[in-house]
Amino acid sequence: LFTFGLLSDIQHAPVPDGHSYSGKPRYYRHALEATRGASVTMDRVGCDFAVNLGDVIDGKVDAEERRTGGVVTAASVLADVLAAMGGFGRGRWYHTYGNHELYTTLTRPHMQAAMGIPFVEEGGGERVGYYSFVPFAGFRFVVVDTYDEAVIGRAEGSEKKEKAVEYLKANNPNYAKGQINAPEGLTGLSRRFVAFNGGVGPVQLAWLRSELSAAVASGERVILLSHQPFHPDSCDPMTLPFNYEAVLDVLRSFEGTVVATFSGHTHNSGYAHDRGIHHVVVAAGLESPPPVETFAVVRAYEDRLEWEGFGDEWPEKTMRFPKRKGAGECTEEGGDTKRKRRKTTKQV
């Protein structure tokens, strides 16, 4: 029916290679070349559109902007990445954003202008990046903004920032000590209460439910896109949104309609199958050494999605759709993959 490309966590910065806090190598400059190569391949294999799952530039750009006195800026580095994405010319890119864009001087209005994210203006002038699109009859893609309620990227006095602070103060004693990204002393799912995560607000949750209801009325399958993953079995729990359960509850109430979610943030591939929904985490382009280019191409059929991974991704995977609600009991058919999910590591 149609084909689309997926790319996540590019995190390009014009700085020397480095490491994550856990010691994993990061290839900041190669990430740009890998994006260019991935885009050309997506074009060559016939993708109809492509999706960026967020974190196109790295937070290190902020220090580089200060060091160079504004010669290098977050806006200029973003422009370089978008230019590299120009290798895909058959269709358009759809974008989400992540925590790393918010570590820089990029603003939501700038991301809207440069990336085409149609931010919704809620009360108090708060902009939230959720939207949907229908690239092919019978399929609706829904983009969820997991930095709706967040400490980063929200102004002092913002109700959305205050809500995020409430989450952190109530669940992470390190926050009061100024260690806003420290999970020390936290266990299991509680490790998600760190400041590089965010939450989905009530207005957006209501919108999500209305989008899924509209999809049911139109007989559409739904694929969800976001920077952060929503299923704890698909990722390190430290990369989940604060209120991931609220989103899962909405998705689970539309069995047979929601068929897949695609996200990034964790940096390693991840997968879980729950109530007919395939939850897939896409590996980071940032952490593949030259000349490796990590991304995926997904082909949609009437009854399934066929995954083709490149670089450090799963090479092949089949994700079958459940029966539509009303056409019989929702089946728990899962996916077939050629390689098991690698152990996930946190994104910081």
Coordinates of C-alpha atoms in Angstrom, one line a residue:
L1 CA 0.0 0.0 0.0
F2 CA 2.7 2.5 1.0
T3 CA 6.2 2.7 2.4
F4 CA 7.8 5.0 4.9
G5 CA 11.2 5.6 6.5
L6 CA 12.1 6.0 10.2
L7 CA 15.1 7.8 11.7
S8 CA 15.7 8.6 15.3
D9 CA 18.1 10.3 17.7
I10 CA 20.5 11.8 15.1
Q11 CA 21.8 14.2 17.7
H12 CA 24.2 15.9 15.3
A13 CA 26.6 18.5 16.7
P14 CA 29.8 20.0 15.1
V15 CA 32.0 18.6 18.0
P16 CA 34.4 15.8 18.4
D17 CA 33.1 12.3 19.1
G18 CA 32.3 11.5 22.7
H19 CA 30.5 9.1 25.0
S20 CA 27.2 8.8 26.8
Y21 CA 27.1 8.9 30.6
S22 CA 27.2 5.1 30.5
G23 CA 30.3 5.1 28.3
K24 CA 28.8 4.3 25.0
P25 CA 30.5 6.0 22.0
R26 CA 28.7 8.8 20.2
Y27 CA 29.6 9.9 16.7
Y28 CA 28.3 13.5 16.5
R29 CA 29.7 14.5 13.1
H30 CA 29.1 11.1 11.4
A31 CA 25.5 11.4 12.5
L32 CA 25.0 14.1 9.8
E33 CA 26.6 11.9 7.1
A34 CA 24.5 8.9 8.2
T35 CA 21.4 11.0 7.9
R36 CA 22.3 12.0 4.4
G37 CA 23.0 8.4 3.4
A38 CA 19.8 7.2 5.1
S39 CA 17.7 9.8 3.3
V40 CA 19.2 8.8 -0.1
T41 CA 18.4 5.1 0.6
M42 CA 14.9 5.9 1.6
D43 CA 14.4 7.7 -1.7
R44 CA 16.0 4.9 -3.7
V45 CA 13.9 2.1 -2.2
G46 CA 10.7 4.1 -2.8
C47 CA 9.5 5.5 0.5
D48 CA 6.4 7.6 0.1
F49 CA 7.3 9.7 3.2
A50 CA 9.8 9.7 6.1
V51 CA 9.5 10.2 9.8
N52 CA 12.0 11.8 12.2
L53 CA 11.3 10.7 15.8
G54 CA 13.1 13.5 17.5
D55 CA 16.5 14.7 18.9
V56 CA 17.9 15.8 15.5
I57 CA 20.6 17.9 17.2
D58 CA 22.4 17.3 20.4
G59 CA 22.3 19.4 23.6
K60 CA 26.1 20.0 23.1
V61 CA 25.2 22.5 20.5
D62 CA 24.2 24.9 23.3
A63 CA 27.8 25.0 24.6
E64 CA 29.2 25.3 21.1
E65 CA 26.9 28.3 20.4
R66 CA 28.3 30.0 23.5
R67 CA 31.9 29.0 22.7
T68 CA 31.8 30.4 19.2
G69 CA 30.0 33.5 20.1
G70 CA 27.0 32.6 17.9
V71 CA 29.0 31.6 14.9
V72 CA 27.5 28.1 15.4
T73 CA 23.9 28.2 16.5
A74 CA 21.2 25.6 17.2
A75 CA 19.3 27.0 14.3
S76 CA 22.3 26.6 11.9
V77 CA 22.9 23.0 13.1
L78 CA 19.3 22.2 12.6
A79 CA 19.4 23.6 9.1
D80 CA 22.4 21.4 8.4
V81 CA 20.5 18.3 9.5
L82 CA 17.4 19.3 7.5
A83 CA 19.6 19.8 4.4
A84 CA 21.0 16.3 4.9
M85 CA 17.4 15.0 5.0
G86 CA 17.0 16.6 1.6
G87 CA 18.4 13.4 0.1
F88 CA 14.9 12.1 0.4
G89 CA 13.0 13.9 -2.4
R90 CA 10.1 11.5 -3.2
G91 CA 7.9 12.8 -0.4
R92 CA 7.9 14.9 2.8
W93 CA 9.3 14.4 6.3
Y94 CA 7.1 14.4 9.3
H95 CA 8.8 15.5 12.5
T96 CA 8.6 15.0 16.2
Y97 CA 11.0 16.7 18.7
G98 CA 12.7 15.4 21.8
N99 CA 14.6 16.6 24.9
H100 CA 17.8 17.5 23.1
E101 CA 16.1 20.2 21.0
L102 CA 14.9 21.7 24.3
Y103 CA 18.5 21.8 25.7
T104 CA 19.4 24.4 23.0
T105 CA 18.2 27.9 22.0
L106 CA 15.6 26.3 19.6
T107 CA 12.1 27.4 20.5
R108 CA 8.8 25.7 19.6
P109 CA 8.0 28.5 17.1
H110 CA 11.3 28.0 15.4
M111 CA 10.7 24.3 15.2
Q112 CA 7.3 25.0 13.7
A113 CA 8.8 27.3 11.1
A114 CA 11.8 25.1 10.2
M115 CA 10.4 21.6 10.6
G116 CA 6.7 22.1 9.9
I117 CA 5.5 20.7 13.3
P118 CA 2.0 22.3 13.6
F119 CA 2.2 23.2 17.3
V120 CA -1.2 23.7 18.9
E121 CA -1.6 26.7 21.1
E122 CA -3.3 25.8 24.4
G123 CA -4.2 28.0 27.3
G124 CA -1.7 30.6 28.4
G125 CA 0.1 30.5 25.0
E126 CA 1.6 27.0 25.7
R127 CA 2.5 25.3 22.4
V128 CA 2.2 21.5 22.1
G129 CA 3.3 19.5 19.1
Y130 CA 0.6 16.9 18.5
Y131 CA -1.1 16.3 15.1
S132 CA -2.3 13.6 12.8
F133 CA -2.1 12.9 9.1
V134 CA -3.5 10.3 6.7
P135 CA -0.9 9.4 4.0
F136 CA -3.0 6.6 2.5
A137 CA -6.7 5.7 2.8
G138 CA -7.4 3.5 5.8
F139 CA -4.3 4.6 7.8
R140 CA -4.1 7.4 10.3
F141 CA -0.7 8.5 11.8
V142 CA -1.0 10.2 15.2
V143 CA 1.9 12.2 16.6
V144 CA 2.1 12.6 20.4
D145 CA 4.1 15.2 22.1
T146 CA 5.7 13.7 25.3
Y147 CA 7.3 17.0 26.3
D148 CA 3.8 18.6 26.7
E149 CA 4.4 18.7 30.5
A150 CA 8.1 19.1 31.0
V151 CA 10.7 20.9 33.1
I152 CA 12.9 21.6 30.0
G153 CA 11.7 24.0 27.4
R154 CA 8.9 25.5 29.5
A155 CA 9.1 29.0 31.0
E156 CA 9.0 29.8 34.7
G157 CA 5.4 30.1 35.8
S158 CA 4.2 27.7 33.1
E159 CA 1.5 25.4 34.4
K160 CA 2.9 22.6 32.3
K161 CA 6.3 23.1 33.9
E162 CA 4.8 23.2 37.4
K163 CA 3.0 19.9 36.7
A164 CA 6.3 18.3 35.6
V165 CA 8.0 19.7 38.8
E166 CA 5.2 18.1 40.8
Y167 CA 5.9 14.7 39.3
L168 CA 9.6 15.0 40.0
K169 CA 9.3 16.3 43.6
A170 CA 6.8 13.6 44.5
N171 CA 8.7 10.7 43.0
N172 CA 12.4 11.6 43.0
P173 CA 14.1 12.9 46.2
N174 CA 17.2 13.8 44.1
Y175 CA 15.3 16.6 42.4
A176 CA 15.2 18.7 45.6
K177 CA 19.0 18.4 45.8
G178 CA 19.3 19.9 42.3
Q179 CA 20.2 16.5 40.7
I180 CA 17.3 16.7 38.3
N181 CA 18.4 13.9 36.0
A182 CA 19.7 11.5 38.7
P183 CA 17.8 8.2 39.2
E184 CA 20.0 7.1 42.1
G185 CA 17.9 5.4 44.8
L186 CA 15.0 4.8 42.4
T187 CA 14.0 1.4 41.3
G188 CA 12.0 -0.1 38.4
L189 CA 9.4 2.1 36.8
S190 CA 10.1 4.9 39.3
R191 CA 13.3 5.6 37.4
R192 CA 11.3 7.5 34.8
F193 CA 11.0 10.5 37.1
V194 CA 14.0 12.5 35.8
A195 CA 14.0 15.8 34.0
F196 CA 15.0 14.6 30.6
N197 CA 11.5 13.0 30.3
G198 CA 8.1 14.6 30.1
G199 CA 4.4 13.9 30.3
V200 CA 1.3 14.2 28.2
G201 CA -1.3 16.7 29.4
P202 CA -5.0 16.3 29.8
V203 CA -5.9 18.4 26.7
Q204 CA -3.7 16.3 24.5
L205 CA -5.0 13.0 26.0
A206 CA -8.5 14.1 25.2
W207 CA -7.4 15.0 21.7
L208 CA -5.8 11.6 21.3
R209 CA -9.0 9.8 22.3
S210 CA -11.0 11.9 19.8
E211 CA -8.5 11.1 17.0
L212 CA -8.8 7.4 17.8
S213 CA -12.6 7.6 17.9
A214 CA -12.5 9.4 14.5
A215 CA -10.3 6.6 13.2
V216 CA -12.8 4.0 14.3
A217 CA -15.6 5.9 12.6
S218 CA -13.6 6.0 9.4
G219 CA -12.5 2.4 9.6
E220 CA -8.8 3.4 9.8
R221 CA -5.8 1.7 11.3
V222 CA -3.7 3.9 13.6
I223 CA 0.0 4.2 13.9
L224 CA 1.3 6.3 16.8
L225 CA 4.6 8.3 16.6
S226 CA 6.4 9.9 19.5
H227 CA 9.9 10.6 20.8
Q228 CA 9.5 8.7 24.1
P229 CA 8.2 5.0 24.1
F230 CA 5.1 4.1 26.0
H231 CA 5.4 0.4 26.9
P232 CA 7.8 -0.6 29.7
D233 CA 8.6 -3.9 28.1
S234 CA 10.0 -2.1 25.0
C235 CA 12.6 0.1 26.7
D236 CA 14.6 1.0 29.8
P237 CA 12.0 2.3 32.2
M238 CA 14.1 5.4 32.7
T239 CA 13.0 6.6 29.3
L240 CA 9.2 6.4 29.7
P241 CA 7.0 9.5 30.0
F242 CA 5.9 10.4 33.5
N243 CA 2.3 9.3 32.9
Y244 CA 2.9 6.6 30.3
E245 CA 0.1 4.6 31.8
A246 CA -2.5 7.2 30.9
V247 CA -1.5 7.0 27.2
L248 CA -1.4 3.2 27.3
D249 CA -4.9 3.2 28.8
V250 CA -6.2 5.2 25.9
L251 CA -4.5 3.0 23.3
R252 CA -5.7 -0.2 24.9
S253 CA -9.3 1.0 24.8
F254 CA -9.1 1.0 21.0
E255 CA -8.1 -2.6 20.4
G256 CA -8.0 -3.5 16.7
T257 CA -7.6 0.1 15.7
V258 CA -4.2 1.1 17.1
V259 CA -1.7 -1.4 15.5
A260 CA 1.7 0.1 16.2
T261 CA 3.7 2.8 18.0
F262 CA 7.2 3.9 16.8
S263 CA 9.5 5.9 19.1
G264 CA 13.1 6.7 20.0
H265 CA 14.8 8.2 23.0
T266 CA 16.2 4.9 24.5
H267 CA 18.9 4.7 21.7
N268 CA 18.7 0.9 21.3
S269 CA 16.1 -1.1 19.5
G270 CA 13.2 -2.3 21.5
Y271 CA 10.0 -4.2 21.0
A272 CA 6.9 -5.2 22.9
H273 CA 3.5 -6.6 21.8
D274 CA 0.5 -5.8 23.9
R275 CA -3.2 -6.2 23.1
G276 CA -2.7 -6.3 19.4
I277 CA -0.3 -3.2 19.4
H278 CA 3.3 -3.5 18.3
H279 CA 5.5 -1.1 20.3
V280 CA 8.7 -0.5 18.5
V281 CA 11.7 1.6 19.6
V282 CA 14.1 2.7 16.9
A283 CA 17.8 2.7 17.5
A284 CA 19.8 6.0 17.5
G285 CA 21.6 7.0 14.4
L286 CA 24.1 8.8 16.7
E287 CA 25.7 5.7 18.2
S288 CA 26.6 3.8 15.0
P289 CA 30.2 4.2 14.0
P290 CA 31.3 5.2 10.5
P291 CA 30.3 4.1 7.9
V292 CA 27.2 2.5 9.5
E293 CA 23.9 4.2 8.8
T294 CA 21.1 3.1 11.2
F295 CA 17.5 3.6 10.2
A296 CA 14.5 1.6 9.1
V297 CA 12.0 1.3 6.2
V298 CA 8.5 0.0 6.9
R299 CA 6.1 -1.3 4.2
A300 CA 2.4 -1.3 5.0
Y301 CA 0.0 -3.9 3.7
E302 CA -3.7 -4.6 4.4
D303 CA -2.9 -7.1 7.2
R304 CA 0.6 -6.2 8.4
L305 CA 3.7 -4.0 8.5
E306 CA 7.0 -5.3 7.1
W307 CA 10.1 -3.9 8.7
E308 CA 13.5 -3.6 7.0
G309 CA 16.3 -2.4 9.3
F310 CA 19.6 -1.0 8.2
G311 CA 22.8 -0.6 10.2
D312 CA 22.4 -1.6 13.8
E313 CA 18.6 -2.2 13.5
W314 CA 16.8 -5.5 13.3
P315 CA 17.2 -6.7 9.7
E316 CA 13.7 -8.0 9.2
K317 CA 10.4 -8.1 11.1
T318 CA 6.8 -8.8 10.3
M319 CA 4.1 -7.1 12.5
R320 CA 0.6 -8.6 11.9
F321 CA -2.5 -6.6 12.6
P322 CA -5.2 -7.9 15.0
K323 CA -8.8 -8.3 13.8
R324 CA -10.8 -5.2 13.8
K325 CA -13.0 -4.7 16.8
G326 CA -16.5 -5.8 15.8
A327 CA -15.2 -8.3 13.3
G328 CA -14.4 -10.8 16.0
E329 CA -12.3 -11.0 19.1
C330 CA -9.1 -9.1 18.9
T331 CA -6.3 -11.6 18.4
E332 CA -2.9 -11.4 20.0
E333 CA -0.9 -12.2 16.9
G334 CA 2.6 -10.9 17.3
G335 CA 5.6 -10.2 15.1
D336 CA 8.2 -12.5 13.6
T337 CA 11.8 -11.2 13.8
K338 CA 15.1 -12.5 12.7
R339 CA 16.9 -11.2 15.8
K340 CA 16.0 -10.7 19.4
R341 CA 15.8 -7.3 20.9
R342 CA 19.1 -6.0 22.3
K343 CA 19.3 -5.0 25.9
T344 CA 18.2 -1.4 26.1
T345 CA 20.3 1.4 27.6
K346 CA 19.1 4.7 28.9
Q347 CA 19.2 7.9 26.8
V348 CA 20.6 11.0 28.6

